[in-house]
C-alpha cells in the first residue's frame, strides 16, 4: 500500500476529531479542505464519499469515511502509535464497545436533543439509545471506573468519545457532569489535541480574514 495519506475536511465540522487522531498517529498527511454544498458535492469528492460529507481519508487505494471508522482504521494501520489495545488484550472489548457506543447511542441521543425530538416513553425500545438519561448514565459509569474509556491507557476510542463529550458539553447537548469534565480536561490537554485544535483554529481565522 502507498504511504500517501489524504485527509478531506472542513475546519468547522466533526472532521476536527479526525485531525486530532491524525496528530496522535504522527504520520505525514495531506489536507484537502472542502466547502459545504460546493466541493463536498462535486463529482470528484462524491467518488470518495457518496454522502458528500466530511471527514474522509484516503490511504493509498483505501478510502475510509465516518469518524469512528477512521479512528479505528488509523489505530490499526499505524500500530506503532499505540492507539489500539492488542486484539487479545482485556481492553480490546471495552475499546470497541465505547468507541461504537459513542458513534451510535450517544450521537443519536445528542442529535435528537438538538433537533427537539423526544422519544415517547412507550417507544424507547425502538431507538438504540432508549433515552438520553440512560445513555449518559452508562457513559458516566464507565468513566468512574477507569481513567480512560477503555482502561488505563489512552486509545483511539478516547479521541472519539472525548470529542463527543467535549462538543456536547460546549453546545449543551451533554450535561456537565464531574466525570465528563474530569475526562475531557485530561484528554484535551494532550499535545496532539492542542496541535490539532491550533491547526483548525488557524484555518478558520485565515478564512475569516480572506472573506
CSV table of C-alpha atoms in Angstrom, one decimal:
chain,number,residue,atom,x,y,z
A,1,UNK,CA,0.0,0.0,0.0
A,2,UNK,CA,1.2,3.5,-0.8
A,3,UNK,CA,2.1,5.6,2.2
A,4,UNK,CA,0.1,8.6,0.8
A,5,UNK,CA,-2.5,9.7,3.4
A,6,UNK,CA,-5.0,12.4,2.4
A,7,UNK,CA,-7.4,14.0,4.8
A,8,UNK,CA,-10.7,15.6,3.5
A,9,UNK,CA,-12.0,18.1,5.9
A,10,UNK,CA,-13.7,21.4,6.8
A,11,UNK,CA,-12.4,23.2,9.9
A,12,UNK,CA,-15.9,23.7,11.3
A,13,UNK,CA,-17.0,20.1,11.3
A,14,UNK,CA,-16.7,16.9,13.1
A,15,UNK,CA,-13.6,16.3,10.9
A,16,UNK,CA,-11.7,18.2,13.7
A,17,UNK,CA,-11.6,15.0,15.7
A,18,UNK,CA,-10.0,13.1,12.8
A,19,UNK,CA,-7.4,15.9,12.6
A,20,UNK,CA,-6.7,15.1,16.3
A,21,UNK,CA,-6.4,11.4,15.5
A,22,UNK,CA,-4.0,12.1,12.7
A,23,UNK,CA,-1.9,14.2,15.0
A,24,UNK,CA,-1.8,11.4,17.6
A,25,UNK,CA,-0.8,8.9,14.8
A,26,UNK,CA,2.1,11.2,13.9
A,27,UNK,CA,2.3,10.2,10.2
A,28,UNK,CA,2.5,12.9,7.4
A,29,UNK,CA,-0.7,13.6,5.7
A,30,UNK,CA,-2.1,16.0,3.0
A,31,UNK,CA,-5.1,18.1,3.9
A,32,UNK,CA,-7.8,18.9,1.4
A,33,UNK,CA,-10.3,21.5,2.7
A,34,UNK,CA,-13.8,21.2,1.1
A,35,UNK,CA,-16.8,23.6,1.2
A,36,UNK,CA,-20.2,22.7,2.4
A,37,UNK,CA,-22.7,22.4,-0.5
A,38,UNK,CA,-20.0,23.1,-3.1
A,39,UNK,CA,-16.8,21.0,-3.4
A,40,UNK,CA,-18.3,18.4,-1.0
A,41,UNK,CA,-20.9,17.7,-3.6
A,42,UNK,CA,-18.5,17.7,-6.6
A,43,UNK,CA,-18.3,14.5,-8.7
A,44,UNK,CA,-14.6,14.1,-7.6
A,45,UNK,CA,-15.5,14.1,-3.9
A,46,UNK,CA,-18.7,12.1,-4.3
A,47,UNK,CA,-16.5,9.4,-5.7
A,48,UNK,CA,-14.7,9.4,-2.4
A,49,UNK,CA,-17.8,9.8,-0.2
A,50,UNK,CA,-21.2,9.4,-1.9
A,51,UNK,CA,-22.7,11.1,1.2
A,52,UNK,CA,-21.0,14.4,0.2
A,53,UNK,CA,-19.8,15.0,3.8
A,54,UNK,CA,-16.6,15.1,5.7
A,55,UNK,CA,-14.5,13.7,7.2
A,56,UNK,CA,-12.9,11.1,4.9
A,57,UNK,CA,-9.4,9.8,4.4
A,58,UNK,CA,-7.7,8.1,1.5
A,59,UNK,CA,-4.7,5.9,2.4
A,60,UNK,CA,-3.2,4.7,-0.9
A,61,UNK,CA,-6.2,2.9,-2.6
A,62,UNK,CA,-8.2,2.6,0.6
A,63,UNK,CA,-11.0,5.1,1.4
A,64,UNK,CA,-12.5,5.4,4.8
A,65,UNK,CA,-15.4,7.6,5.8
A,66,UNK,CA,-17.2,8.0,9.2
A,67,UNK,CA,-15.2,9.5,12.0
A,68,UNK,CA,-15.3,6.5,14.3
A,69,UNK,CA,-14.3,4.1,11.5
A,70,UNK,CA,-11.4,6.4,10.6
A,71,UNK,CA,-10.2,6.5,14.1
A,72,UNK,CA,-10.3,2.6,14.3
A,73,UNK,CA,-8.6,2.3,10.9
A,74,UNK,CA,-5.7,4.6,11.7
A,75,UNK,CA,-5.1,3.0,15.0
A,76,UNK,CA,-4.8,-0.4,13.4
A,77,UNK,CA,-2.8,0.6,10.3
A,78,UNK,CA,-0.3,2.6,12.4
A,79,UNK,CA,0.2,0.3,15.4
A,80,UNK,CA,3.4,2.0,16.5
A,81,UNK,CA,1.3,4.9,17.8
A,82,UNK,CA,-0.1,2.6,20.4
A,83,UNK,CA,-3.7,3.8,19.9
A,84,UNK,CA,-5.5,0.4,19.9
A,85,UNK,CA,-5.2,-2.3,22.5
A,86,UNK,CA,-3.8,-5.6,21.3
A,87,UNK,CA,-6.5,-7.9,19.9
A,88,UNK,CA,-6.2,-10.4,22.6
A,89,UNK,CA,-6.0,-7.9,25.5
A,90,UNK,CA,-8.7,-7.3,28.1
A,91,UNK,CA,-9.0,-3.7,26.9
A,92,UNK,CA,-10.0,-4.6,23.3
A,93,UNK,CA,-13.6,-5.4,24.2
A,94,UNK,CA,-14.2,-2.1,26.1
A,95,UNK,CA,-12.3,-0.3,23.3
A,96,UNK,CA,-14.8,-1.4,20.6
A,97,UNK,CA,-17.7,-1.1,23.0
A,98,UNK,CA,-17.3,2.5,23.9
A,99,UNK,CA,-16.0,3.7,20.5
A,100,UNK,CA,-19.2,2.5,18.8
A,101,UNK,CA,-21.4,3.3,21.8
A,102,UNK,CA,-20.4,7.0,21.2
A,103,UNK,CA,-20.8,6.7,17.5
A,104,UNK,CA,-24.3,5.1,17.9
A,105,UNK,CA,-26.4,5.8,21.0
A,106,UNK,CA,-24.6,8.9,22.2
A,107,UNK,CA,-24.5,10.7,18.8
A,108,UNK,CA,-28.1,9.8,18.1
A,109,UNK,CA,-29.3,10.9,21.5
A,110,UNK,CA,-27.5,14.2,21.3
A,111,UNK,CA,-28.7,14.9,17.7
A,112,UNK,CA,-32.3,14.2,18.7
A,113,UNK,CA,-32.0,16.5,21.6
A,114,UNK,CA,-30.6,19.3,19.4
A,115,UNK,CA,-33.4,18.8,16.9
A,116,UNK,CA,-36.0,18.9,19.7
A,117,UNK,CA,-37.0,15.3,19.0
A,118,UNK,CA,-38.3,13.5,22.1
A,119,UNK,CA,-38.9,9.8,22.0
A,120,UNK,CA,-42.2,8.8,23.7
A,121,UNK,CA,-41.6,6.6,26.7
A,122,UNK,CA,-43.6,3.8,25.2
A,123,UNK,CA,-41.4,3.9,22.0
A,124,UNK,CA,-38.0,3.9,23.7
A,125,UNK,CA,-37.4,0.3,22.7
A,126,UNK,CA,-37.5,1.4,19.0
A,127,UNK,CA,-34.3,3.5,19.3
A,128,UNK,CA,-30.8,2.4,20.0
A,129,UNK,CA,-30.3,4.8,22.9
A,130,UNK,CA,-33.5,4.3,24.7
A,131,UNK,CA,-33.4,7.7,26.4
A,132,UNK,CA,-30.9,10.4,27.0
A,133,UNK,CA,-30.5,9.8,30.7
A,134,UNK,CA,-29.8,6.1,30.4
A,135,UNK,CA,-27.3,6.8,27.7
A,136,UNK,CA,-25.4,9.4,29.7
A,137,UNK,CA,-25.6,7.3,32.8
A,138,UNK,CA,-23.9,4.4,31.0
A,139,UNK,CA,-21.1,6.6,29.7
A,140,UNK,CA,-20.7,8.3,33.1
A,141,UNK,CA,-20.5,5.0,34.9
A,142,UNK,CA,-17.7,3.8,32.6
A,143,UNK,CA,-15.7,6.9,33.3
A,144,UNK,CA,-16.0,6.5,37.0
A,145,UNK,CA,-14.5,3.0,36.7
A,146,UNK,CA,-11.4,3.8,34.6
A,147,UNK,CA,-9.1,6.8,33.8
A,148,UNK,CA,-9.6,6.4,30.1
A,149,UNK,CA,-12.7,5.0,28.4
A,150,UNK,CA,-11.2,1.6,27.6
A,151,UNK,CA,-8.9,1.2,30.7
A,152,UNK,CA,-5.7,2.7,31.9
A,153,UNK,CA,-4.3,3.8,28.6
A,154,UNK,CA,-5.3,6.4,26.0
A,155,UNK,CA,-6.6,4.9,22.8
A,156,UNK,CA,-8.4,6.0,19.6
A,157,UNK,CA,-11.7,5.4,21.4
A,158,UNK,CA,-10.8,8.3,23.7
A,159,UNK,CA,-10.4,10.6,20.7
A,160,UNK,CA,-13.9,9.8,19.5
A,161,UNK,CA,-15.6,9.5,22.9
A,162,UNK,CA,-13.8,12.5,24.3
A,163,UNK,CA,-14.7,14.7,21.3
A,164,UNK,CA,-18.4,13.7,21.6
A,165,UNK,CA,-18.3,14.7,25.3
A,166,UNK,CA,-16.3,17.9,24.8
A,167,UNK,CA,-18.5,19.2,22.0
A,168,UNK,CA,-21.6,18.0,23.8
A,169,UNK,CA,-20.8,20.0,26.9
A,170,UNK,CA,-19.8,23.0,24.9
A,171,UNK,CA,-23.0,23.1,23.0
A,172,UNK,CA,-25.2,22.0,25.9
A,173,UNK,CA,-26.1,18.7,24.3
A,174,UNK,CA,-24.5,16.8,27.2
A,175,UNK,CA,-24.7,17.7,30.9
A,176,UNK,CA,-21.6,19.0,32.6
A,177,UNK,CA,-21.1,16.1,35.0
A,178,UNK,CA,-18.0,15.7,37.1
A,179,UNK,CA,-16.9,12.5,35.4
A,180,UNK,CA,-17.2,14.2,32.0
A,181,UNK,CA,-15.4,17.3,33.0
A,182,UNK,CA,-12.6,15.3,34.6
A,183,UNK,CA,-12.2,13.1,31.5
A,184,UNK,CA,-12.4,16.0,28.9
A,185,UNK,CA,-9.9,18.0,30.9
A,186,UNK,CA,-7.5,15.1,30.9
A,187,UNK,CA,-7.6,14.2,27.2
A,188,UNK,CA,-8.0,17.7,25.7
A,189,UNK,CA,-4.7,18.6,27.3
A,190,UNK,CA,-2.8,16.1,25.2
A,191,UNK,CA,-0.2,17.7,22.9
A,192,UNK,CA,-1.8,16.2,19.8
A,193,UNK,CA,-5.2,17.6,20.8
A,194,UNK,CA,-3.7,21.0,21.3
A,195,UNK,CA,-1.9,20.9,18.0
A,196,UNK,CA,-4.9,19.8,16.1
A,197,UNK,CA,-7.1,22.5,17.6
A,198,UNK,CA,-4.5,25.1,16.8
A,199,UNK,CA,-4.2,24.0,13.1
A,200,UNK,CA,-8.0,24.1,12.6
A,201,UNK,CA,-8.5,27.3,14.5
A,202,UNK,CA,-5.8,29.0,12.4
A,203,UNK,CA,-7.5,27.8,9.2
A,204,UNK,CA,-10.8,29.3,10.4
A,205,UNK,CA,-9.1,32.6,11.2
A,206,UNK,CA,-7.4,32.7,7.8
A,207,UNK,CA,-10.7,32.1,6.1
A,208,UNK,CA,-12.4,34.9,8.1
A,209,UNK,CA,-9.7,37.4,7.0
A,210,UNK,CA,-10.0,36.3,3.4
A,211,UNK,CA,-13.8,36.7,3.3
